[in-house]
Coordinates of C-alpha atoms in Angstrom, one line a residue:
Chain U
M1 CA 82.6 65.9 125.8
S2 CA 85.9 66.4 124.0
D3 CA 86.9 69.6 121.6
D4 CA 87.0 67.3 118.7
V5 CA 83.7 65.6 119.5
D6 CA 82.3 68.8 119.8
F7 CA 83.2 70.2 116.7
H8 CA 82.6 67.7 114.5
E9 CA 78.8 67.1 115.6
F10 CA 78.7 70.4 114.7
V11 CA 80.4 70.0 111.4
V12 CA 77.6 67.4 110.9
A13 CA 74.5 69.8 112.1
R14 CA 74.9 72.8 110.6
T15 CA 77.1 72.7 107.6
A16 CA 73.8 72.6 104.8
A17 CA 72.1 75.4 106.7
L18 CA 76.3 77.2 106.4
S19 CA 76.6 76.3 102.7
R20 CA 73.0 77.5 101.9
T21 CA 74.4 80.9 103.3
A22 CA 77.9 80.6 101.3
Y23 CA 76.2 80.2 97.9
L24 CA 74.0 83.3 98.3
L25 CA 77.1 85.2 99.3
T26 CA 79.4 84.3 96.7
G27 CA 76.4 82.9 94.1
D28 CA 78.7 80.1 92.7
A29 CA 79.0 76.2 94.3
Q30 CA 82.5 76.4 94.5
L31 CA 83.6 79.4 95.9
A32 CA 81.2 78.7 98.4
E33 CA 82.3 74.9 99.6
D34 CA 85.9 76.7 99.7
L35 CA 84.2 79.7 102.2
V36 CA 82.8 76.8 104.4
Q37 CA 85.7 74.5 104.4
T38 CA 88.0 77.9 105.4
A39 CA 85.3 78.6 107.8
L40 CA 85.6 75.8 109.9
F41 CA 89.4 75.5 109.3
Q42 CA 89.9 79.2 111.1
A43 CA 86.9 77.9 113.3
A44 CA 88.7 74.4 114.5
R45 CA 91.8 76.2 114.9
S46 CA 90.5 78.8 117.7
W47 CA 87.8 76.1 118.9
H48 CA 89.1 76.7 122.4
R49 CA 88.3 80.1 122.2
I50 CA 84.8 80.5 121.3
Q51 CA 82.7 80.3 124.4
G52 CA 78.5 79.3 123.7
H53 CA 76.9 78.5 120.8
P54 CA 79.9 78.3 117.5
E55 CA 77.5 79.3 114.5
P56 CA 78.1 82.5 115.2
Y57 CA 81.5 82.8 115.6
V58 CA 81.6 80.6 112.4
R59 CA 79.1 82.9 110.7
R60 CA 80.9 86.1 110.7
I61 CA 84.0 84.4 109.8
L62 CA 82.1 83.4 106.2
Y63 CA 80.7 86.9 106.2
T64 CA 84.0 88.8 106.0
Q65 CA 86.1 85.9 104.9
N66 CA 83.9 86.3 101.5
I67 CA 84.2 90.3 101.0
S68 CA 88.3 89.8 101.6
W69 CA 88.7 87.3 99.1
W70 CA 86.4 89.5 96.1
R71 CA 89.7 91.7 96.0
R72 CA 92.3 88.5 95.0
R73 CA 89.8 86.2 93.2
K74 CA 89.4 86.8 89.5
L75 CA 86.3 86.6 87.5
H76 CA 85.5 83.1 85.8
E77 CA 82.7 81.8 83.7
T78 CA 79.7 80.4 85.9
T79 CA 77.9 77.6 83.8
L80 CA 74.7 75.8 85.2
L81 CA 75.6 73.2 87.8
A82 CA 74.5 69.6 87.5
H83 CA 72.5 70.4 90.4
D84 CA 70.6 73.9 88.6
A85 CA 67.7 71.4 87.5
V86 CA 65.5 73.7 85.5
Q87 CA 62.3 74.4 88.1
H88 CA 58.9 73.8 86.2
N89 CA 57.5 76.7 87.8
P90 CA 56.7 80.1 86.2
D91 CA 59.1 81.9 88.8
S92 CA 61.6 80.4 87.5
D93 CA 62.6 83.3 85.2
L94 CA 62.5 85.4 88.0
R95 CA 64.6 83.7 89.9
L96 CA 67.7 83.5 87.7
T97 CA 66.8 87.1 86.9
L98 CA 67.8 87.6 90.9
E99 CA 70.8 85.6 90.7
D100 CA 72.3 87.6 88.0
A101 CA 71.4 90.8 89.6
L102 CA 72.8 89.9 92.9
R103 CA 75.8 89.1 91.3
R104 CA 76.3 93.1 89.9
L105 CA 76.0 94.0 93.9
T106 CA 79.5 94.6 95.5
P107 CA 80.2 91.9 98.0
K108 CA 79.2 94.3 101.1
Q109 CA 76.1 95.3 99.2
R110 CA 75.3 91.7 98.6
T111 CA 76.6 90.4 102.1
V112 CA 74.2 93.2 104.0
L113 CA 70.9 92.0 101.5
V114 CA 71.6 88.3 102.3
L115 CA 72.6 89.0 106.2
R116 CA 69.2 91.5 106.5
Y117 CA 66.8 89.3 104.2
F118 CA 67.5 86.0 104.5
E119 CA 69.4 85.2 107.5
D120 CA 66.8 88.0 109.0
L121 CA 68.9 89.8 110.8
T122 CA 68.4 93.3 112.1
E123 CA 70.0 96.2 111.0
A124 CA 72.4 96.1 114.5
Q125 CA 72.7 92.5 114.8
T126 CA 74.0 92.7 110.7
A127 CA 76.1 96.1 111.8
Q128 CA 77.6 94.1 115.1
A129 CA 78.3 91.0 112.4
L130 CA 80.2 93.0 110.1
G131 CA 81.8 95.1 112.2
I132 CA 80.5 98.4 110.6
G133 CA 78.3 101.4 111.7
L134 CA 74.6 100.8 111.8
G135 CA 74.4 103.8 109.5
T136 CA 76.4 102.3 106.8
V137 CA 74.3 98.8 107.2
K138 CA 71.2 101.2 106.2
S139 CA 72.8 103.0 103.3
M140 CA 73.9 100.0 101.9
T141 CA 70.7 97.8 102.2
R142 CA 68.9 100.9 100.5
Q143 CA 71.7 100.8 97.6
A144 CA 71.5 97.7 97.0
L145 CA 68.0 97.3 96.9
G146 CA 68.5 100.3 94.4
R147 CA 70.3 99.0 92.4
L148 CA 68.3 95.9 92.2
R149 CA 65.7 98.1 90.8
V150 CA 67.6 99.6 88.0
L151 CA 69.6 96.5 87.1
A152 CA 66.6 94.5 87.0
P153 CA 63.2 96.5 86.6
E154 CA 61.7 92.5 86.7
L155 CA 62.1 92.2 90.0
A156 CA 60.1 95.5 91.4
E157 CA 57.5 92.6 92.7
L158 CA 60.1 91.1 95.1
I159 CA 61.9 94.4 95.9
G160 CA 58.8 96.8 96.0
S161 CA 59.0 100.7 95.3
D162 CA 61.5 103.2 96.7
S163 CA 61.1 104.7 100.0
Chain N
M1 CA 57.9 94.2 101.0
T2 CA 60.1 91.9 102.3
E3 CA 58.5 88.8 102.3
P4 CA 58.5 88.0 98.6
L5 CA 62.4 89.2 98.5
R6 CA 63.4 86.7 101.5
G7 CA 61.4 83.6 99.8
A8 CA 63.4 84.3 96.4
L9 CA 66.3 84.2 98.4
A10 CA 65.6 81.5 100.4
E11 CA 64.7 79.5 97.3
I12 CA 68.3 80.2 96.1
G13 CA 70.0 79.3 98.6
E14 CA 67.6 75.3 98.8
R15 CA 69.7 75.0 95.4
A16 CA 73.4 75.1 97.2
P17 CA 75.3 72.0 97.1
V18 CA 76.7 70.8 100.5
A19 CA 80.2 71.7 101.3
H20 CA 82.1 68.7 101.4
V21 CA 84.3 69.5 105.0
P22 CA 87.4 67.3 104.7
H23 CA 87.5 64.5 107.3
D24 CA 91.0 65.7 109.0
T25 CA 89.7 69.6 109.1
W26 CA 90.1 69.3 113.1
T27 CA 93.6 67.7 112.9
R28 CA 94.7 70.6 110.7
A29 CA 93.0 73.6 111.9
R30 CA 94.9 72.1 115.8
R31 CA 98.7 71.0 113.9
A32 CA 98.2 75.0 112.7
R33 CA 97.2 76.4 116.4
R34 CA 100.5 74.5 118.0
R35 CA 103.0 76.4 115.0
E36 CA 101.4 79.9 115.9
L37 CA 102.0 79.0 119.4
V38 CA 105.6 77.7 118.9
G39 CA 106.1 81.1 116.8
S40 CA 104.9 83.3 119.6
V41 CA 107.3 82.0 122.3
A42 CA 110.1 82.3 120.3
A43 CA 109.5 85.8 119.3
L44 CA 108.7 86.7 123.2
A45 CA 112.0 84.8 124.6
L46 CA 114.1 87.1 121.6
L47 CA 112.1 90.4 122.4
V48 CA 113.1 90.0 126.2
A49 CA 116.9 88.7 124.9
G50 CA 116.6 91.9 123.0
S51 CA 118.0 91.6 119.6
A52 CA 119.9 95.1 118.6
G53 CA 118.8 94.0 114.4
V54 CA 114.7 94.6 115.6
V55 CA 115.5 98.0 116.3
G56 CA 116.8 98.7 113.1
S57 CA 113.7 97.6 111.8
L58 CA 111.7 100.4 113.4
R59 CA 112.5 102.5 110.6
H60 CA 109.6 103.8 109.0
D61 CA 109.5 102.2 105.4
P62 CA 110.4 105.0 102.7
A63 CA 108.2 106.2 100.2
P64 CA 106.8 105.1 97.6
V65 CA 105.6 102.1 98.3
A66 CA 107.6 100.5 95.8
A67 CA 110.2 102.6 94.1
G68 CA 109.7 103.1 89.6
G69 CA 112.1 100.5 88.2
A70 CA 112.9 102.1 85.6
S71 CA 116.7 102.3 84.7
D72 CA 115.5 106.0 83.4
R73 CA 113.6 108.1 84.5
L74 CA 111.3 109.4 81.0
S75 CA 110.9 112.8 80.7
D76 CA 107.7 113.1 79.3
G77 CA 106.4 110.1 81.2
A78 CA 104.3 106.8 80.3
I79 CA 101.6 104.3 81.0
P80 CA 102.5 101.3 82.4
S81 CA 102.2 98.4 80.2
Q82 CA 101.1 96.3 83.2
V83 CA 99.5 97.7 86.6
Y84 CA 100.0 95.6 89.7
A85 CA 97.4 95.5 92.8
V86 CA 98.9 96.9 95.9
P87 CA 99.0 93.8 97.6
D88 CA 96.4 94.0 100.8
R89 CA 99.1 93.4 103.7
L90 CA 100.4 97.2 102.7
R91 CA 96.4 98.4 102.4
N92 CA 95.2 96.9 106.2
P93 CA 93.6 99.7 108.5
T94 CA 95.9 100.1 111.6
N95 CA 94.7 100.5 115.9
D96 CA 96.0 104.4 115.1
A97 CA 93.8 105.0 112.2
G98 CA 97.0 104.6 110.0
W99 CA 97.6 101.9 107.2
S100 CA 99.8 98.9 107.4
G101 CA 102.1 100.3 104.3
P102 CA 103.9 103.5 103.3
V103 CA 101.8 106.6 102.7
E104 CA 103.2 109.6 101.7
S105 CA 101.9 113.2 103.2
D106 CA 104.0 115.2 101.0
L107 CA 101.5 114.9 97.7
A108 CA 104.1 116.7 95.6
I109 CA 105.2 113.0 93.8
G110 CA 105.2 114.4 90.2
R111 CA 103.3 113.3 87.3
G112 CA 101.1 111.0 87.9
S113 CA 99.7 108.2 84.9
V114 CA 97.4 106.1 86.8
A115 CA 95.6 106.4 89.8
W116 CA 93.1 104.5 91.7
W117 CA 91.4 103.6 94.7
S118 CA 89.5 100.6 96.5
E119 CA 88.7 99.9 100.3
P120 CA 90.6 99.0 102.3
G121 CA 93.6 101.2 101.7
P122 CA 94.6 104.6 100.9
P123 CA 94.2 106.0 97.4
A124 CA 97.3 105.1 95.3
V125 CA 99.0 106.4 91.9
I126 CA 101.9 105.4 89.6
T127 CA 104.3 108.1 88.7
A128 CA 104.7 108.5 84.7
A129 CA 108.5 108.9 84.9
D130 CA 109.4 106.2 87.5
G131 CA 106.8 103.7 87.3
G132 CA 106.9 104.2 91.2
Y133 CA 103.7 103.3 92.9
H134 CA 102.2 105.6 95.7
L135 CA 100.0 105.6 98.3
L136 CA 99.5 109.3 99.8
A137 CA 96.9 110.5 102.4
L138 CA 94.8 112.6 100.8
P139 CA 93.4 114.9 103.8
G140 CA 90.0 114.7 104.4
F141 CA 90.0 111.9 102.0
L142 CA 86.3 110.0 101.8
G143 CA 87.6 106.6 101.1
G144 CA 89.6 106.8 104.7
T145 CA 86.6 108.2 106.6
I146 CA 83.9 106.0 105.7
D147 CA 83.3 102.7 104.9
G148 CA 82.2 103.2 101.4
G149 CA 81.0 99.7 100.4
G150 CA 79.2 100.8 96.9
L151 CA 78.8 104.3 97.6
G152 CA 82.4 104.7 96.7
A153 CA 84.8 108.0 97.3
G154 CA 85.4 109.7 94.0
L155 CA 88.9 110.1 92.5
A156 CA 90.1 110.7 89.4
L157 CA 93.5 111.6 87.7
S158 CA 93.0 114.3 85.6
P159 CA 94.2 113.5 81.7
D160 CA 97.6 115.5 81.7
G161 CA 98.2 113.4 85.4
T162 CA 99.0 116.9 86.8
S163 CA 96.2 116.9 89.0
L164 CA 94.5 114.6 91.7
A165 CA 91.1 115.5 91.9
Y166 CA 89.1 113.6 94.7
G167 CA 85.9 114.5 97.2
W168 CA 86.9 115.1 101.0
S169 CA 85.1 115.6 104.1
G170 CA 85.2 116.7 107.7
P171 CA 86.6 117.3 110.5
A172 CA 83.2 116.6 112.1
P173 CA 81.3 120.0 113.6
A174 CA 81.2 120.0 117.4
N175 CA 77.3 120.4 117.5
A176 CA 76.0 117.6 115.4
N177 CA 73.2 120.0 114.2
Q178 CA 75.6 121.3 111.6
A179 CA 76.8 120.1 108.3
M180 CA 79.8 118.0 107.6
P181 CA 82.3 119.8 105.9
S182 CA 82.6 118.6 102.4
G183 CA 83.4 118.4 99.2
V184 CA 85.9 118.5 96.3
R185 CA 89.7 118.8 96.8
V186 CA 92.2 119.1 94.0
V187 CA 95.6 117.9 94.2
D188 CA 98.6 119.7 92.2
L189 CA 101.3 116.8 92.0
Q190 CA 103.9 118.8 90.7
T191 CA 103.7 121.1 93.9
G192 CA 101.7 119.1 96.2
S193 CA 99.4 121.9 97.3
V194 CA 96.2 121.6 97.3
R195 CA 92.9 123.2 96.6
T196 CA 89.7 123.2 98.2
L197 CA 86.1 123.7 97.3
A198 CA 83.7 123.4 99.7
L199 CA 79.9 122.1 98.5
H200 CA 76.4 123.2 100.7
G201 CA 73.7 121.1 100.5
G202 CA 71.7 119.4 103.2
K203 CA 73.8 118.1 106.4
G204 CA 77.0 118.1 103.6
V205 CA 78.3 116.7 100.0
L206 CA 79.6 113.0 99.8
V207 CA 81.3 113.1 96.3
T208 CA 81.3 110.0 94.6
Q209 CA 82.2 110.3 90.9
V210 CA 84.8 113.4 89.6
S211 CA 85.6 113.6 86.1
W212 CA 88.0 115.6 84.5
S213 CA 87.7 117.2 81.2
P214 CA 89.7 116.0 78.0
D215 CA 92.1 119.4 78.7
S216 CA 92.0 118.5 82.4
R217 CA 90.6 121.9 83.1
W218 CA 86.9 121.6 84.2
I219 CA 85.5 119.3 86.6
A220 CA 82.0 117.1 86.9
W221 CA 81.0 115.8 90.4
T222 CA 78.4 113.6 91.5
G223 CA 77.2 113.0 94.8
Q224 CA 74.4 112.6 97.2
T225 CA 73.5 115.3 99.9
A226 CA 73.6 113.9 103.9
V227 CA 69.9 114.2 105.6
S228 CA 72.1 113.6 108.6
W229 CA 76.2 112.7 108.8
G230 CA 78.1 112.1 112.1
A231 CA 81.8 110.9 112.7
S232 CA 80.4 107.1 112.8
S233 CA 76.6 107.3 110.7
M234 CA 75.3 108.6 108.2
R235 CA 72.3 109.0 106.5
F236 CA 71.6 110.5 102.6
H237 CA 68.5 111.5 99.6
G238 CA 68.8 112.4 96.7
E239 CA 71.7 112.9 94.2
V240 CA 73.5 116.4 93.5
Q241 CA 75.5 117.0 90.4
G242 CA 77.8 120.7 90.0
R243 CA 80.6 121.4 87.6
I244 CA 83.8 123.6 88.6
A245 CA 85.5 125.8 86.0
P246 CA 88.9 126.1 85.6
G247 CA 90.8 127.5 88.5
A248 CA 87.2 128.1 90.8
T249 CA 86.8 128.2 94.3
T250 CA 83.2 127.2 93.8
S251 CA 81.3 124.8 91.7
D252 CA 78.2 125.6 89.6
P253 CA 75.0 123.5 90.4
L254 CA 74.2 121.4 87.1
P255 CA 69.5 122.0 87.0
S256 CA 68.1 119.6 90.1
S257 CA 65.4 118.3 87.6
L258 CA 67.7 115.9 86.2
D259 CA 67.5 112.4 85.7
A260 CA 71.2 112.3 88.3
G261 CA 72.3 108.6 87.7
G262 CA 75.5 109.7 88.6
L263 CA 77.1 109.2 85.2
L264 CA 78.6 112.5 84.0
A265 CA 81.3 113.9 81.8
I266 CA 82.6 117.5 80.6
S267 CA 83.7 118.2 77.7
D268 CA 86.3 120.9 77.2
D269 CA 84.4 123.8 76.8
G270 CA 82.1 123.2 80.1
L271 CA 79.2 121.1 78.3
A272 CA 78.2 118.8 80.9
A273 CA 76.5 115.2 79.8
V274 CA 74.4 113.5 82.2
L275 CA 73.3 110.4 81.6
G276 CA 70.2 109.4 83.4
S277 CA 69.8 106.4 86.0
S278 CA 66.8 105.1 85.1
P279 CA 66.7 103.6 81.8
R280 CA 63.2 102.2 80.4
K281 CA 63.1 99.1 77.6
V282 CA 60.9 100.5 74.8
D283 CA 60.6 97.7 71.5
G284 CA 62.9 95.5 73.4
V285 CA 65.6 98.7 73.2
F286 CA 66.9 100.1 77.0
Q287 CA 66.1 104.0 76.6
T288 CA 68.1 105.9 78.4
P289 CA 67.7 110.0 78.6
L290 CA 71.1 111.9 78.2
N291 CA 71.2 115.3 79.6
L292 CA 73.5 117.9 77.5
V293 CA 73.7 121.0 80.1
P294 CA 75.6 123.9 78.2
V295 CA 77.5 126.5 80.4
R296 CA 74.9 128.9 79.3
G297 CA 71.6 128.1 77.1
R298 CA 69.0 124.8 77.7
T299 CA 69.5 121.8 78.4
V300 CA 69.1 119.7 75.5
T301 CA 67.9 116.0 76.3
R302 CA 68.4 112.6 74.0
A303 CA 66.6 109.6 74.3
V304 CA 69.9 107.0 73.5
G305 CA 69.2 103.5 73.0
T306 CA 71.6 100.6 74.1
P307 CA 70.8 97.0 74.4
T308 CA 71.8 97.1 78.0
P309 CA 72.0 99.7 80.7
V310 CA 74.9 101.8 80.6
T311 CA 76.2 101.0 84.7
I312 CA 79.0 98.8 85.1
G313 CA 78.5 96.6 88.2
N314 CA 79.9 97.8 91.3
D315 CA 81.6 101.1 90.4
P316 CA 80.4 104.0 88.8
A317 CA 81.3 104.2 85.0
R318 CA 82.8 107.1 83.4
L319 CA 81.4 108.5 80.3
A320 CA 84.6 110.4 78.1
F321 CA 84.0 113.3 75.5
S322 CA 86.3 113.3 72.7
P323 CA 88.6 116.4 73.1
D324 CA 86.4 118.0 70.4
G325 CA 83.2 117.7 72.2
R326 CA 81.8 115.5 69.2
L327 CA 81.9 112.2 70.6
L328 CA 81.2 110.9 73.8
S329 CA 82.7 106.9 74.8
L330 CA 79.8 105.0 76.7
A331 CA 80.1 102.2 79.3
T332 CA 78.1 99.1 78.8
T333 CA 76.7 97.2 81.1
S334 CA 76.2 93.7 80.8
P335 CA 79.0 91.4 78.8
G336 CA 78.4 92.1 74.6
Q337 CA 80.7 92.5 71.5
F338 CA 81.2 95.5 70.8
A339 CA 81.9 99.5 72.3
S340 CA 79.4 102.5 72.1
V341 CA 80.4 105.6 71.4
L342 CA 77.5 108.5 71.1
R343 CA 77.5 110.9 68.3
V344 CA 76.2 114.1 70.3
S345 CA 75.2 116.5 67.7
D346 CA 72.5 113.9 66.6
G347 CA 72.1 110.8 69.4
R348 CA 73.3 108.3 66.9
L349 CA 75.2 105.6 68.4
L350 CA 78.7 104.5 66.9
A351 CA 79.8 100.5 67.7
H352 CA 83.0 98.8 67.4
R353 CA 82.6 95.0 67.5
F354 CA 85.0 93.4 69.7
P355 CA 87.4 91.0 66.8
N356 CA 86.0 88.0 66.0
G357 CA 86.8 84.8 68.8
L358 CA 88.1 88.3 70.6
Y359 CA 85.9 87.6 73.5
P360 CA 83.7 84.8 73.0
E361 CA 81.8 85.4 76.6
G362 CA 82.2 88.9 75.6
A363 CA 83.5 91.8 77.5
T364 CA 82.1 94.7 79.4
V365 CA 83.5 98.2 78.3
A366 CA 84.9 101.2 80.9
P367 CA 85.8 105.0 78.9
L368 CA 89.2 106.0 80.5
G369 CA 89.6 109.1 77.6
W370 CA 90.4 109.9 74.4
L371 CA 94.1 109.9 72.7
D372 CA 92.6 112.4 70.2
D373 CA 89.3 113.2 68.4
T374 CA 89.5 109.4 66.6
H375 CA 91.1 107.4 68.9
L376 CA 89.6 106.2 72.2
V377 CA 91.1 104.5 74.8
S378 CA 89.2 101.9 77.3
A379 CA 89.6 99.3 79.9
V380 CA 88.2 96.1 78.3
T381 CA 87.0 92.9 81.0
P382 CA 86.4 89.5 79.5
H383 CA 83.8 87.8 81.1
S384 CA 85.3 84.3 80.7
G385 CA 88.5 82.4 79.5
D386 CA 91.7 83.0 80.5
T387 CA 92.0 86.7 80.7
A388 CA 88.4 87.1 82.6
G389 CA 88.4 89.5 85.0
E390 CA 91.3 91.3 84.1
H391 CA 90.4 94.9 82.6
Q392 CA 92.9 94.9 79.5
L393 CA 93.8 98.7 78.4
V394 CA 92.5 99.1 74.7
M395 CA 93.2 101.8 72.3
M396 CA 90.6 101.3 69.6
T397 CA 89.1 104.0 66.6
P398 CA 84.5 104.1 67.4
T399 CA 83.9 102.0 64.6
V400 CA 85.3 99.5 62.1
G401 CA 86.7 100.0 58.8
R402 CA 89.5 100.4 56.3
H403 CA 91.3 102.4 58.8
S404 CA 90.3 100.9 62.2
T405 CA 92.4 99.6 65.1
Y406 CA 91.6 97.4 68.0
H407 CA 95.3 97.4 70.0
I408 CA 95.4 96.2 73.3
V409 CA 98.5 98.1 74.9
G410 CA 98.1 97.4 78.6
R411 CA 96.5 95.5 81.5
T412 CA 95.7 95.9 85.0
D413 CA 94.9 93.7 87.7
G414 CA 91.2 92.4 87.8
S415 CA 90.9 93.4 91.6
L416 CA 91.4 97.1 90.5
P417 CA 88.2 98.6 90.1
V418 CA 87.0 99.8 87.4
A419 CA 86.9 103.6 88.1
T420 CA 90.7 103.7 87.6
T421 CA 92.0 106.7 86.1
V422 CA 94.6 106.9 83.6
A423 CA 96.5 109.9 82.0
V424 CA 95.5 109.7 78.5
D425 CA 97.8 112.6 77.5
L426 CA 100.8 110.6 78.5
M427 CA 99.8 108.3 75.0
T428 CA 100.8 108.2 71.4
L429 CA 99.9 106.4 68.7
D430 CA 104.1 105.8 68.7
K431 CA 104.4 105.5 72.5
L432 CA 101.1 103.9 73.7
T433 CA 102.6 102.7 76.5
V434 CA 105.5 101.3 78.1
D435 CA 106.9 98.3 80.2
F436 CA 108.1 99.3 83.7
P437 CA 110.2 96.5 85.9
A438 CA 107.6 94.9 88.1
P439 CA 107.4 96.5 91.6
T440 CA 108.7 95.1 95.0
W441 CA 106.6 95.4 97.6
P442 CA 107.5 96.1 100.8
W443 CA 106.8 94.2 104.4
P444 CA 104.9 95.9 106.9
T445 CA 107.1 97.4 110.1
E446 CA 104.9 94.5 112.2
K447 CA 106.2 91.9 109.8
K448 CA 109.4 93.3 109.5
I449 CA 110.0 92.8 113.6
A450 CA 108.3 88.9 113.3
V451 CA 111.5 88.6 110.7
G452 CA 114.3 90.2 112.4
L453 CA 113.2 88.1 115.6
A454 CA 113.1 85.1 114.0
A455 CA 116.6 86.1 112.4
G456 CA 117.9 86.7 115.7
L457 CA 116.5 83.6 117.2
G458 CA 118.4 81.6 114.1
A459 CA 121.5 83.1 115.4
A460 CA 120.6 82.7 118.9
G461 CA 120.2 79.1 118.0
M462 CA 123.1 78.4 116.1
A463 CA 125.5 80.2 118.4
W464 CA 124.0 77.8 121.4
L465 CA 124.9 74.7 119.1
V466 CA 128.3 76.1 118.1
L467 CA 128.8 76.6 122.1
T468 CA 127.8 72.7 123.3
L469 CA 129.6 70.9 120.5
V470 CA 132.4 73.4 121.6
R471 CA 131.8 72.2 125.1
R472 CA 131.5 68.8 124.6
R473 CA 134.6 67.9 122.2
R474 CA 136.6 69.5 125.1
L475 CA 134.6 66.9 127.6
L476 CA 135.8 64.2 125.0
A477 CA 139.7 65.2 125.0
R478 CA 139.5 65.5 128.5

């Protein structure tokens, strides 16, 4: 099967999952779309060099590119988007508070949190994906959870106590 | 513990719209790949040819990274009205543990006006006399040896701009059971000399914040004690704080019983103000303990009520004492409509409400220092609108009244950290900031080689074309 067909099949199959991760990393739908488009473009450019399944390569671009971008882009107003329909769920207030608290983490803290608790990577896998030390992953995770506890004490049920 | 968090993150992710991927992504990407290949072949060809222009491009970039553009040097120095971020291309780490931009080892650059550090990259200082930008190789600077990622690395310019204090560490001891050498260093920017203060505790002390007294004599610091600290990994436990007397070579620890949240200020007589890290909501208002620790005598604790917790986003925000020690300017977290100042004598909060309509969605405030006892200087960051994200340098009075003022006197690129420090002593009511020309950023050495190669290839190509035309004319003439 030719490379372009492989690439298009990958895009169809995995864009939704990549979009979820990108949204958690950026907290903004437009930025998330930019991130996914950039990651797929770079993957296509290097497709011939990717060995095995391309998804880990693409995800690594998501993680590192978002951190690199954060330094250049300005903050802009975030508004409820059309798809953010009001959730008739007793926990809906808790979700908004978590989203707000996530925005106050550093990009690396947020990325580590998403990789550890959404992507379900181990500490070692997270360190490898981001190209940082294992100790740094551990300390960043602890700081991120600690900062969430300080910024939003209502999240104590989600985060648990400091240990 | 983590299952509820995992579930909550998953629910957030489920609301994400699926990104649109343009149908021509593959075509554009492959076209870009082909352009890269053509460029590489051209560069290789010229390298073999050995262009003389390449040799010229191998010189090291001269310091500073962006020379000051002021037509006249200002003897008294000044704060620039616009602070620019150093481009990413000059702040990337290289394979030889250096940086892609020119970094100065000679630290005698003269009085500074603005200093900051953001990863990646070395610390940056703007010189007061000419507005030049300098990237500095500070010995043992923590930001250059660890992946800060939220821990941060303490770096602060003194209010008079003559000294730079920062956290340092290393080299790692050969015996892994020994503590990592670490502490605070103070650079005299006029002589380049470095004063070293070693801090002791656990396996080393990672200094994450440094603060100066208004008279540039006392230093306060906040850090974390290491449980383990190796060349490539570290683990920390507990926060510690201390203060350094004028000219001292040792630090005095602040009481460990304090709720050390990383927010610390020090007055001209050495009084340390420590703002707690765990605000509690009481009757809808966050109550935060403020501990006032004199050099001698008992610690006094006040409960400070603020509408929101007093940390800003990802950077440890500073508190700032007024020169007479009576007032303490505070940071604000969520965007609001006022800046807060605490009256130390009774803990009363004073507020300066922002001018009507200036920040429709509110703004956050990070104190930078005081011009005098009645005018404070802060970095105000609007939350939305055309200026959202940039940090405005604002001079204001603590409250609004008949003789109050709110004056935006400068701007800082929004990508710079909130923990940027400013030599506020350089500001007067007659000369708040000065317009320096925008810096001209150099290209890294590798880029100069590529440009040299491209220029050489162009010249070679032109020469070949001319030669071909000449030969063709000669053939036609026969």
